[in-house]
Short mmCIF file of N, CA and C in Angstrom, two decimals:
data_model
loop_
_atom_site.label_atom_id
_atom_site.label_comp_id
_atom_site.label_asym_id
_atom_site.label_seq_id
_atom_site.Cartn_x
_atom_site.Cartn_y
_atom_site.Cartn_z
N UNK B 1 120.42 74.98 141.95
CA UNK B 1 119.30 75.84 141.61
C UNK B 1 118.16 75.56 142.58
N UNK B 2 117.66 76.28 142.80
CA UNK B 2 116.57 76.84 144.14
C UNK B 2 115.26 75.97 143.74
N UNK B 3 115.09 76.10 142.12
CA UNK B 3 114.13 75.84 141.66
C UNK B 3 114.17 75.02 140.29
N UNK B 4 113.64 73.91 140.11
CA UNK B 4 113.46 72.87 139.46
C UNK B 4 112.97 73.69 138.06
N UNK B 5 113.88 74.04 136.83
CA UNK B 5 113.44 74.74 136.12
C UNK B 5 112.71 73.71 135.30
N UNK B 6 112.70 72.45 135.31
CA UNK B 6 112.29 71.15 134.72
C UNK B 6 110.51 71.15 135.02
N UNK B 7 110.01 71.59 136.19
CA UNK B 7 109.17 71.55 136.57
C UNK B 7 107.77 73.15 135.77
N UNK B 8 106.89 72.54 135.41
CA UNK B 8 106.24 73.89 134.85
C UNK B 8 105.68 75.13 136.07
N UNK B 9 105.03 74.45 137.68
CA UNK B 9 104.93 74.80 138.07
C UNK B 9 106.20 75.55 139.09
N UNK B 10 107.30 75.05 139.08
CA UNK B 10 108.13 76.10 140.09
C UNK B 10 109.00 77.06 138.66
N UNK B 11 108.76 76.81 137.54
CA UNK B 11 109.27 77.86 136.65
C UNK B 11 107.90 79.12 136.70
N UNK B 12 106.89 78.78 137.05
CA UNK B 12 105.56 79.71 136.96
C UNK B 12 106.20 80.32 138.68
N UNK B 13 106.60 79.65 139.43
CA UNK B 13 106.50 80.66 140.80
C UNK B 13 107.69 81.24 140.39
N UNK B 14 108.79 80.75 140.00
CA UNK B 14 109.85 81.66 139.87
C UNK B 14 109.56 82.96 139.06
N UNK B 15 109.22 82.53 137.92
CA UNK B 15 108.48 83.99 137.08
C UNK B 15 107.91 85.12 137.96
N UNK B 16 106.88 84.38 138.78
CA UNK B 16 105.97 85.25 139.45
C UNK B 16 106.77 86.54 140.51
N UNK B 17 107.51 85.37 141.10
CA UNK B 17 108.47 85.92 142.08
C UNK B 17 109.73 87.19 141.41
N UNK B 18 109.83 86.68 140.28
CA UNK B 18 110.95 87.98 140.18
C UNK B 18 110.18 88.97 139.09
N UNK B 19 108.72 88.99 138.63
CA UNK B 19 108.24 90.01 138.28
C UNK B 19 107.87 90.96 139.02
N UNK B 20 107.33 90.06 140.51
CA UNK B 20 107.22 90.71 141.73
C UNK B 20 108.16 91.51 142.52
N UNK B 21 109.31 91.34 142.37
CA UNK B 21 110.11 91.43 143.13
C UNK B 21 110.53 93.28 142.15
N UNK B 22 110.61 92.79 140.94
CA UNK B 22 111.05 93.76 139.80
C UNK B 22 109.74 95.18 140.28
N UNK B 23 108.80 94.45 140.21
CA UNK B 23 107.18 95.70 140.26
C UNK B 23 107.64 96.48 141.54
N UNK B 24 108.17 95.72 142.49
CA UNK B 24 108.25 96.40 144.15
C UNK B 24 109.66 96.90 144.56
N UNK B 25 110.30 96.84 143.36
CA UNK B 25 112.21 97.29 143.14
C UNK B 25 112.57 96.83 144.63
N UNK B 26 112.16 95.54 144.92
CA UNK B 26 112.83 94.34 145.99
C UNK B 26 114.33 93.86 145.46
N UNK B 27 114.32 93.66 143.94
CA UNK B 27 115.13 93.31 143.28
C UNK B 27 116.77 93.61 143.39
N UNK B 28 116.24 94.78 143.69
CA UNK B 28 117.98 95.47 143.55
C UNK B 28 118.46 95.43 144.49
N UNK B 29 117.90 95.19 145.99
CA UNK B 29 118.26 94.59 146.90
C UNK B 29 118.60 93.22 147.28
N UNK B 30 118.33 92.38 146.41
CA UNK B 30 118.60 91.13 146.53
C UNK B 30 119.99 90.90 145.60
N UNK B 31 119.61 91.56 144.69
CA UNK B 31 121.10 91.41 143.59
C UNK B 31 121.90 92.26 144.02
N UNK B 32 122.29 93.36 145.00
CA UNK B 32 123.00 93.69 145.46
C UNK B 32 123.59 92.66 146.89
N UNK B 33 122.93 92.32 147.18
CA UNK B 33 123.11 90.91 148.25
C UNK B 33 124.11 90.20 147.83
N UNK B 34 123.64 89.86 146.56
CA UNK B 34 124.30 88.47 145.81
C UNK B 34 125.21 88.38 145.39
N UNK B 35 125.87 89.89 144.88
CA UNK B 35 126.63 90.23 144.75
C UNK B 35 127.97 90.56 145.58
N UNK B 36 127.46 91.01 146.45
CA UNK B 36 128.48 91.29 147.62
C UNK B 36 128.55 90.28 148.30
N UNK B 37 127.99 88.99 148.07
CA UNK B 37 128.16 87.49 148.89
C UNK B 37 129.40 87.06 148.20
N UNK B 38 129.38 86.75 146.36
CA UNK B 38 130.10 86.46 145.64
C UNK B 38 131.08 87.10 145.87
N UNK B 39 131.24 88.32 145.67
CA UNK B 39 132.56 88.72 146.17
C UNK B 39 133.07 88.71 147.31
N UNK B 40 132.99 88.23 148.71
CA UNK B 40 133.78 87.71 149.27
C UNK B 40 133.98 88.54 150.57
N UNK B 41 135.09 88.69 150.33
CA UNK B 41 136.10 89.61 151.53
C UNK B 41 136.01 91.12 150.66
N UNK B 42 136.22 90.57 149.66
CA UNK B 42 136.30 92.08 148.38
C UNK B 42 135.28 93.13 148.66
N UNK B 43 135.30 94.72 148.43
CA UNK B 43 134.43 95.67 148.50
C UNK B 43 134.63 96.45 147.50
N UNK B 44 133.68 96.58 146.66
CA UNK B 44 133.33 97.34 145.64
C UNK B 44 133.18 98.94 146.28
N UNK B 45 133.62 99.72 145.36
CA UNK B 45 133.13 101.48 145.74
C UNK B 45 131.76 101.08 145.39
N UNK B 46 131.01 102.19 145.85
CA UNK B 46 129.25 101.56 145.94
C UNK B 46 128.82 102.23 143.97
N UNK B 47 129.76 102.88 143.69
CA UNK B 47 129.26 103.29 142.19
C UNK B 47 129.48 101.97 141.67
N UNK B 48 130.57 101.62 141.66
CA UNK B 48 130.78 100.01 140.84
C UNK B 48 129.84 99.40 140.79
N UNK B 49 129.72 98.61 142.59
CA UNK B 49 128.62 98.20 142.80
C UNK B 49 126.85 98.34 141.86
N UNK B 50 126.81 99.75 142.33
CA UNK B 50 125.47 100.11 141.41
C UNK B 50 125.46 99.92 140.41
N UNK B 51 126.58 99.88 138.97
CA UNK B 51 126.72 99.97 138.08
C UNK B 51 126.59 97.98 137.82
N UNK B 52 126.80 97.43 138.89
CA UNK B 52 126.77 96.00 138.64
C UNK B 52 125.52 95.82 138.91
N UNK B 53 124.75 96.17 139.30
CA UNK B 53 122.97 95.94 140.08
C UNK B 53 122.43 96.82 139.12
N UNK B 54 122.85 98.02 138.22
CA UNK B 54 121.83 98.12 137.65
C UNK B 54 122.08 96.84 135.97
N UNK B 55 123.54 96.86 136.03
CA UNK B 55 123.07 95.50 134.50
C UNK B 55 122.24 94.19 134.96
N UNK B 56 122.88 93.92 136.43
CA UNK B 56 121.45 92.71 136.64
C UNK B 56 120.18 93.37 137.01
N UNK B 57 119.56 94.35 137.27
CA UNK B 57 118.34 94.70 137.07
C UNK B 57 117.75 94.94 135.64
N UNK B 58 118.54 94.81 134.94
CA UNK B 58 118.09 95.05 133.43
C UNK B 58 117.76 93.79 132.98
N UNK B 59 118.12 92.01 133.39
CA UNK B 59 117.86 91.14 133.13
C UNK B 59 116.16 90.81 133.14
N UNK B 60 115.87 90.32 132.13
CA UNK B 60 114.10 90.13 131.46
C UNK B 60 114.37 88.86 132.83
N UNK B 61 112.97 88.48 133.19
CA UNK B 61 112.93 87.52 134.15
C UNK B 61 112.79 85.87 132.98
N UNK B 62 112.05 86.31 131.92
CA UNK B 62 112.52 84.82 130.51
C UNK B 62 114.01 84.64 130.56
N UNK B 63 115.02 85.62 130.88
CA UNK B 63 116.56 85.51 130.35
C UNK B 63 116.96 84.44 131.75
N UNK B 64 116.61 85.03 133.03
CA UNK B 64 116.70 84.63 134.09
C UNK B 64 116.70 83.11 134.47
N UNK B 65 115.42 82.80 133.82
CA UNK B 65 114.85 81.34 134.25
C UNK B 65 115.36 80.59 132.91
N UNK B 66 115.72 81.30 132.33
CA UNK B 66 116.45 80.32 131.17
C UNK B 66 117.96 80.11 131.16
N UNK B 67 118.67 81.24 131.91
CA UNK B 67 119.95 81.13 132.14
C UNK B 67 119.76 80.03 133.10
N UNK B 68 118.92 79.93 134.42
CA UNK B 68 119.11 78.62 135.14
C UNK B 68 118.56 77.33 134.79
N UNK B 69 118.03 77.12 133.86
CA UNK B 69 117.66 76.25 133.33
C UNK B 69 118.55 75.57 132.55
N UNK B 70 119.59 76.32 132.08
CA UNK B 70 120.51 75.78 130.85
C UNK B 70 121.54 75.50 132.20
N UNK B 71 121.72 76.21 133.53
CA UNK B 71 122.99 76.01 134.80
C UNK B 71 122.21 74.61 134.82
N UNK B 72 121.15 74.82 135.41
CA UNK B 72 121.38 73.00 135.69
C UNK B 72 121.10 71.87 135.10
N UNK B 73 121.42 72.18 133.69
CA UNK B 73 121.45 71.09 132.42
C UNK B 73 122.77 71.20 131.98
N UNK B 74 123.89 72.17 132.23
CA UNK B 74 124.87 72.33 132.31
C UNK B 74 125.79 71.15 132.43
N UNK B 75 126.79 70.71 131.74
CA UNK B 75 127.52 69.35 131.99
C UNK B 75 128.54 69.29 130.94
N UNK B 76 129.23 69.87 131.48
CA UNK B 76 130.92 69.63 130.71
C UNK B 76 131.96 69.16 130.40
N UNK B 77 131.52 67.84 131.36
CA UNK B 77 132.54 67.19 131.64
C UNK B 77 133.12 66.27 130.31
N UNK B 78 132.47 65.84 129.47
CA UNK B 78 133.07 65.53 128.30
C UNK B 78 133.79 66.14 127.70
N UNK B 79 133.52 67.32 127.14
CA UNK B 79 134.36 67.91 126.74
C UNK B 79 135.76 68.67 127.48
N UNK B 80 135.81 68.60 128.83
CA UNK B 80 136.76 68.92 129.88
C UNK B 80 137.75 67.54 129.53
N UNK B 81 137.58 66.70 129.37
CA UNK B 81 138.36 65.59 129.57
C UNK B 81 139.09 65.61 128.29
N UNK B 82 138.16 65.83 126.81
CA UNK B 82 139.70 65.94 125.62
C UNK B 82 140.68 66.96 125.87
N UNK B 83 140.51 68.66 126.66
CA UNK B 83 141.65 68.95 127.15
C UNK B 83 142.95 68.43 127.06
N UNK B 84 143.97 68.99 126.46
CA UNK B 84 145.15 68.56 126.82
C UNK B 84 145.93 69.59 127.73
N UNK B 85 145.61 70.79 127.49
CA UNK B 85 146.06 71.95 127.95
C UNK B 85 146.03 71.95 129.66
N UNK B 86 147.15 72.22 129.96
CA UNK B 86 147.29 72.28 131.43
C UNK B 86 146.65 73.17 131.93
N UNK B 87 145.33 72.97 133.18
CA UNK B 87 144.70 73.71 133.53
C UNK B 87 144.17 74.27 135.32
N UNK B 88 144.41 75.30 135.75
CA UNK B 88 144.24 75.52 136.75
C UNK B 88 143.14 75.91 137.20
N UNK B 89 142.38 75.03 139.07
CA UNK B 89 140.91 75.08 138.53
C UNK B 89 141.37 76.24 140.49
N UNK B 90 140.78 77.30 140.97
CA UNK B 90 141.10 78.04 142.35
C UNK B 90 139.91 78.30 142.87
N UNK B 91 139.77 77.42 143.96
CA UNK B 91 138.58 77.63 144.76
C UNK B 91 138.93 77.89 146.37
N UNK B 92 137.58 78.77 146.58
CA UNK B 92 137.75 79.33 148.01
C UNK B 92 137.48 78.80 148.82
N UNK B 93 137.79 78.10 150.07
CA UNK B 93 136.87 77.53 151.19
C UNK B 93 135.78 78.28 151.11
N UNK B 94 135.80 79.58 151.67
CA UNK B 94 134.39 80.58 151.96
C UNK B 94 133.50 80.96 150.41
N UNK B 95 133.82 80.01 149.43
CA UNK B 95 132.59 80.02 148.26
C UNK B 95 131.10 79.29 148.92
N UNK B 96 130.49 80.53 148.51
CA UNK B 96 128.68 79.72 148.74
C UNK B 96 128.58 79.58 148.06
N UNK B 97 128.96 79.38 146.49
CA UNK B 97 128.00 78.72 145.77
C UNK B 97 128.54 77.80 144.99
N UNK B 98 130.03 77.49 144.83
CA UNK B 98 130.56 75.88 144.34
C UNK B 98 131.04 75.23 145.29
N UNK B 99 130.46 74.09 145.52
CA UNK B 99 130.99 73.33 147.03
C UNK B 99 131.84 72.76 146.67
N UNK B 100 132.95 72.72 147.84
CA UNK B 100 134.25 71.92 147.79
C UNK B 100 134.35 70.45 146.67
N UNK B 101 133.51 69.59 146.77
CA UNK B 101 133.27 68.46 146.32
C UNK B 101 133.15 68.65 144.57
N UNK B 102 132.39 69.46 144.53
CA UNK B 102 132.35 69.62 142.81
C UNK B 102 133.71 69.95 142.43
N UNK B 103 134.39 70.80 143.31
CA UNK B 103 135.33 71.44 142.89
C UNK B 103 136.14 70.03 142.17
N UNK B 104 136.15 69.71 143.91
CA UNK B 104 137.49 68.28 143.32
C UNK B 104 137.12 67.20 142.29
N UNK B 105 135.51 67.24 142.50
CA UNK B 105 135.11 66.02 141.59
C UNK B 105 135.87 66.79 139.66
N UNK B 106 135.29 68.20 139.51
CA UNK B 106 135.80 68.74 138.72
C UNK B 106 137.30 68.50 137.83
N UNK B 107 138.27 68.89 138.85
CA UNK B 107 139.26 68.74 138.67
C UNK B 107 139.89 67.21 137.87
N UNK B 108 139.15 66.05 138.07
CA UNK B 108 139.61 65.07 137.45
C UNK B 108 139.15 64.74 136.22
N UNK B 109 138.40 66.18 135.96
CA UNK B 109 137.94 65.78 134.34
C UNK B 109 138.67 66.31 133.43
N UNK B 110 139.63 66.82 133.94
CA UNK B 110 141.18 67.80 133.30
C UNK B 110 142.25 66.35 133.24
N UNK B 111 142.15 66.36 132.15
CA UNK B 111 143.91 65.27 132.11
C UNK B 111 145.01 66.18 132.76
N UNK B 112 145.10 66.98 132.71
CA UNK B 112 146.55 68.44 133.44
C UNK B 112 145.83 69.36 134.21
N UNK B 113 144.51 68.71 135.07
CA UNK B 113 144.06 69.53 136.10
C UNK B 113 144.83 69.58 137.47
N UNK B 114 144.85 71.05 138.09
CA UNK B 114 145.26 71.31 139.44
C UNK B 114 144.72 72.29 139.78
N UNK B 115 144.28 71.68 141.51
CA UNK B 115 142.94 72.20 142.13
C UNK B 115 144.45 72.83 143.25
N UNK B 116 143.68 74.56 143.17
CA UNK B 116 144.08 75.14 144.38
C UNK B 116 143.18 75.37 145.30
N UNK B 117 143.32 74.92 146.55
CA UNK B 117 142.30 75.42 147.31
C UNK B 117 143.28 77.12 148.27
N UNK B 118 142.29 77.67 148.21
CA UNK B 118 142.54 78.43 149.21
C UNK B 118 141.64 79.08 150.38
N UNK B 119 142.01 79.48 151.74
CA UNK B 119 141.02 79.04 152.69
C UNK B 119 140.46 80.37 153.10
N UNK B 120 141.23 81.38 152.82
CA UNK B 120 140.44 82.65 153.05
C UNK B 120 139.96 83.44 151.97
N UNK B 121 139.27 82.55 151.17
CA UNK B 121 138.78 83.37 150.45
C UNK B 121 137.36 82.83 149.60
N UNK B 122 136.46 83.24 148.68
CA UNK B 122 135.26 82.99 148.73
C UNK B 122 134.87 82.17 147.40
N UNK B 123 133.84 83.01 146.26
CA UNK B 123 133.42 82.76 144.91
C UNK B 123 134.56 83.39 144.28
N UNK B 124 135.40 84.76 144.57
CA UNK B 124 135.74 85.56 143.36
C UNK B 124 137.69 86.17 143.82
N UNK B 125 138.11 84.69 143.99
CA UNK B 125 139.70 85.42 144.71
C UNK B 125 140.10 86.99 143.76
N UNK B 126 139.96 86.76 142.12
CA UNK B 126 140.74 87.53 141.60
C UNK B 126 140.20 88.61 142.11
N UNK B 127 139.06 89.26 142.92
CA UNK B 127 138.49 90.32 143.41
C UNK B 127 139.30 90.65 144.67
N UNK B 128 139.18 89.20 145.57
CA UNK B 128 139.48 89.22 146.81
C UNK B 128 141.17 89.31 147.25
N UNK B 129 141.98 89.16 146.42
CA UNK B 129 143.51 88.96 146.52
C UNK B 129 143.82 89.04 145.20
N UNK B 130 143.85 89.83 144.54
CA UNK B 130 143.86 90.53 143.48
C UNK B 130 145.40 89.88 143.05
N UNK B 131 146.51 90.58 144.13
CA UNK B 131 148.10 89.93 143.84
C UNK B 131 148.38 89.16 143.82
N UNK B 132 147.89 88.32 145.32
CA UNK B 132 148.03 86.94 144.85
C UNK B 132 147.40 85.78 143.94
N UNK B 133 146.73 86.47 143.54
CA UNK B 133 145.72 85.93 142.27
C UNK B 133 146.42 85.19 141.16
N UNK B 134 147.27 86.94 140.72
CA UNK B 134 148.28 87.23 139.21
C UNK B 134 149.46 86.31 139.57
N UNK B 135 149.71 86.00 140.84
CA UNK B 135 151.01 85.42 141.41
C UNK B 135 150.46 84.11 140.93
N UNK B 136 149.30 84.07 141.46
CA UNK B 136 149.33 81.85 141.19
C UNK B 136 149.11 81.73 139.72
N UNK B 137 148.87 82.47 139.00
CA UNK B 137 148.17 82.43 137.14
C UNK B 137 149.28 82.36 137.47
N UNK B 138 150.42 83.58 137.42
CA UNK B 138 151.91 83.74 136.65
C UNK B 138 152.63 82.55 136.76
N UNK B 139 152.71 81.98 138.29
CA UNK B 139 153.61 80.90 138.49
C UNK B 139 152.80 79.43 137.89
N UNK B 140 151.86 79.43 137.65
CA UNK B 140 151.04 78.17 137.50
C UNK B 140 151.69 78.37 135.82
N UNK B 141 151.30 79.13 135.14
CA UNK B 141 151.53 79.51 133.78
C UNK B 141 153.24 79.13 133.18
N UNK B 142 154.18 79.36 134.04
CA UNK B 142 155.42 79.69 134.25
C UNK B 142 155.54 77.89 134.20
N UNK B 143 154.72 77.86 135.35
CA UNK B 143 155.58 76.26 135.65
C UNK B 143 154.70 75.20 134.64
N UNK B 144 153.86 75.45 134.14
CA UNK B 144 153.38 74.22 133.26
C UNK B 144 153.77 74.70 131.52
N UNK B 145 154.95 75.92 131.37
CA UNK B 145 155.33 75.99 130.00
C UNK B 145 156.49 75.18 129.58
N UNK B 146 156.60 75.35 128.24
CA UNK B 146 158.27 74.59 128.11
C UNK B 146 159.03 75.54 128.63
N UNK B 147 158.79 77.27 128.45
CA UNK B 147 159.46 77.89 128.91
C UNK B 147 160.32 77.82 129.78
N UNK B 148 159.04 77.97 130.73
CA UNK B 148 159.26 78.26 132.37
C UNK B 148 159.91 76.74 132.78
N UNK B 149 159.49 75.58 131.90
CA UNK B 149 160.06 74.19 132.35
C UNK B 149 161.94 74.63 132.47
N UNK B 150 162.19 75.09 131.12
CA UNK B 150 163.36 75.27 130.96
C UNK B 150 163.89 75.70 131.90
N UNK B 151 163.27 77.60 132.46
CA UNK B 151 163.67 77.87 132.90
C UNK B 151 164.45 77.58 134.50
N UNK B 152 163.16 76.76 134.55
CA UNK B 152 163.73 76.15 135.46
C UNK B 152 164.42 75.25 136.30
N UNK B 153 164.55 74.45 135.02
CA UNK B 153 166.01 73.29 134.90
C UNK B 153 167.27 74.07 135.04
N UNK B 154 167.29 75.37 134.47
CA UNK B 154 168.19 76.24 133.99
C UNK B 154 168.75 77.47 135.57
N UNK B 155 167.54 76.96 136.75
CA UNK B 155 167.85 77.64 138.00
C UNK B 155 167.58 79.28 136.92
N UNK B 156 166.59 79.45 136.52
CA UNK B 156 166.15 81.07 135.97
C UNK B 156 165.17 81.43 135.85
N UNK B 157 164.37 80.84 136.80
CA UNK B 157 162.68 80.91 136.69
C UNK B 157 162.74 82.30 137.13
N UNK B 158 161.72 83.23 136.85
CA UNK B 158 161.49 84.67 136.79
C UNK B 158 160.65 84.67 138.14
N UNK B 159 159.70 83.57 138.12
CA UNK B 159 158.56 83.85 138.71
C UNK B 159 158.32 82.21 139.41
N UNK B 160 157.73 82.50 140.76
CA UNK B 160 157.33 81.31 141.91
C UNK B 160 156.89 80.62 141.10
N UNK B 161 156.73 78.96 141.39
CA UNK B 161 155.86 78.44 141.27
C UNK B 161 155.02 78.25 142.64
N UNK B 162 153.64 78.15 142.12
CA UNK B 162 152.71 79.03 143.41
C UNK B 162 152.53 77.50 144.07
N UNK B 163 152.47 77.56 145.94
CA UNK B 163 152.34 75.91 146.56
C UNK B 163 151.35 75.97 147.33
N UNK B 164 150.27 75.80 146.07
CA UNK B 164 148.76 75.31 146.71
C UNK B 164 148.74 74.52 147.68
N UNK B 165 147.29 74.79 148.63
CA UNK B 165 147.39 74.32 149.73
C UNK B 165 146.89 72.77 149.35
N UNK B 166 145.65 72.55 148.10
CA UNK B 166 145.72 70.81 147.65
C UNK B 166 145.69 70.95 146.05
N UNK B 167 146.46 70.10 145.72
CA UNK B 167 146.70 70.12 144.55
C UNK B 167 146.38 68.83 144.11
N UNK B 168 145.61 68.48 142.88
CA UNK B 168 145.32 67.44 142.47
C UNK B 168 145.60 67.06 141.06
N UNK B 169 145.37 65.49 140.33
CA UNK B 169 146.04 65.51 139.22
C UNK B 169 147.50 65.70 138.72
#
């Protein structure tokens, strides 16, 4: 977070800044930015798009500074760790906004965590590689069931198991 929501004075400039931004419809240019960063390689038809910039232009700037306020008080990791459930965590090299390191630090708070990295792609693969997306759920899904275990003792697996480029846990 940009801004220390802990702090009274950079929660007062942040306010200031996106009432400002809202009064001078700067706004929808920036959240259209942000948007099309997150997504990646991916391209929205520009109606989508709009239709995504106008629900974040509808955000109160109180919802704003309180949604980041609760991101960076945010901390899950306790409860990530009673998990038993086998879980797949897919990050992009080209993400700006979860860095590699969290990712992996992440991943070990999963007792049945596995970190895919993949290198061409950003914040939002299921946008950006849509197929191969459903391919790594299906085979990840496939290969951590009894099912798919079976199946594949049994030489009858339906579906890949997908071979991330790092896999952890």
């Amino acid at each position: 977070c940009a801004y220390d929501t802990d702090s009274p004075a950079a929660v007062l400039r942040l306010h200031a800044a996106l009432r400002l931004g809202r009064l001078l419809g700067a706004h929808r240019s920036v959240l259209a930015s942000a948007i099309e960063e997150m997504l990646g390689q991916a391209r929205l038809p520009p109606e989508e798009l709009r239709t995504l910039v106008d629900d974040a232009a509808r955000v109160e700037p109180d919802t704003t500074v309180g949604f980041l306020h609760e991101l960076q008080h945010w901390d899950v990791r306790r409860p990530l760790r009673l998990l038993k459930t086998p879980t797949l965590l897919l990050w992009g090299v080209r993400d700006p906004i979860v860095p590699r390191d969290a990712m992996v630090d992440s991943v070990q708070d999963f007792r049945r965590g596995e970190l895919v990295i993949w290198d061409d792609v950003g914040h939002s693969p299921q946008f950006e590689q849509p197929d191969r997306f459903v391919s790594t759920l299906a085979g990840f899904v496939e290969g951590t069931s009894l099912v798919g275990r079976l199946r594949r003792a049994l030489g009858r697996s339906s579906t890949p198991t997908p071979t991330p480029a790092t896999t952890t846990n």
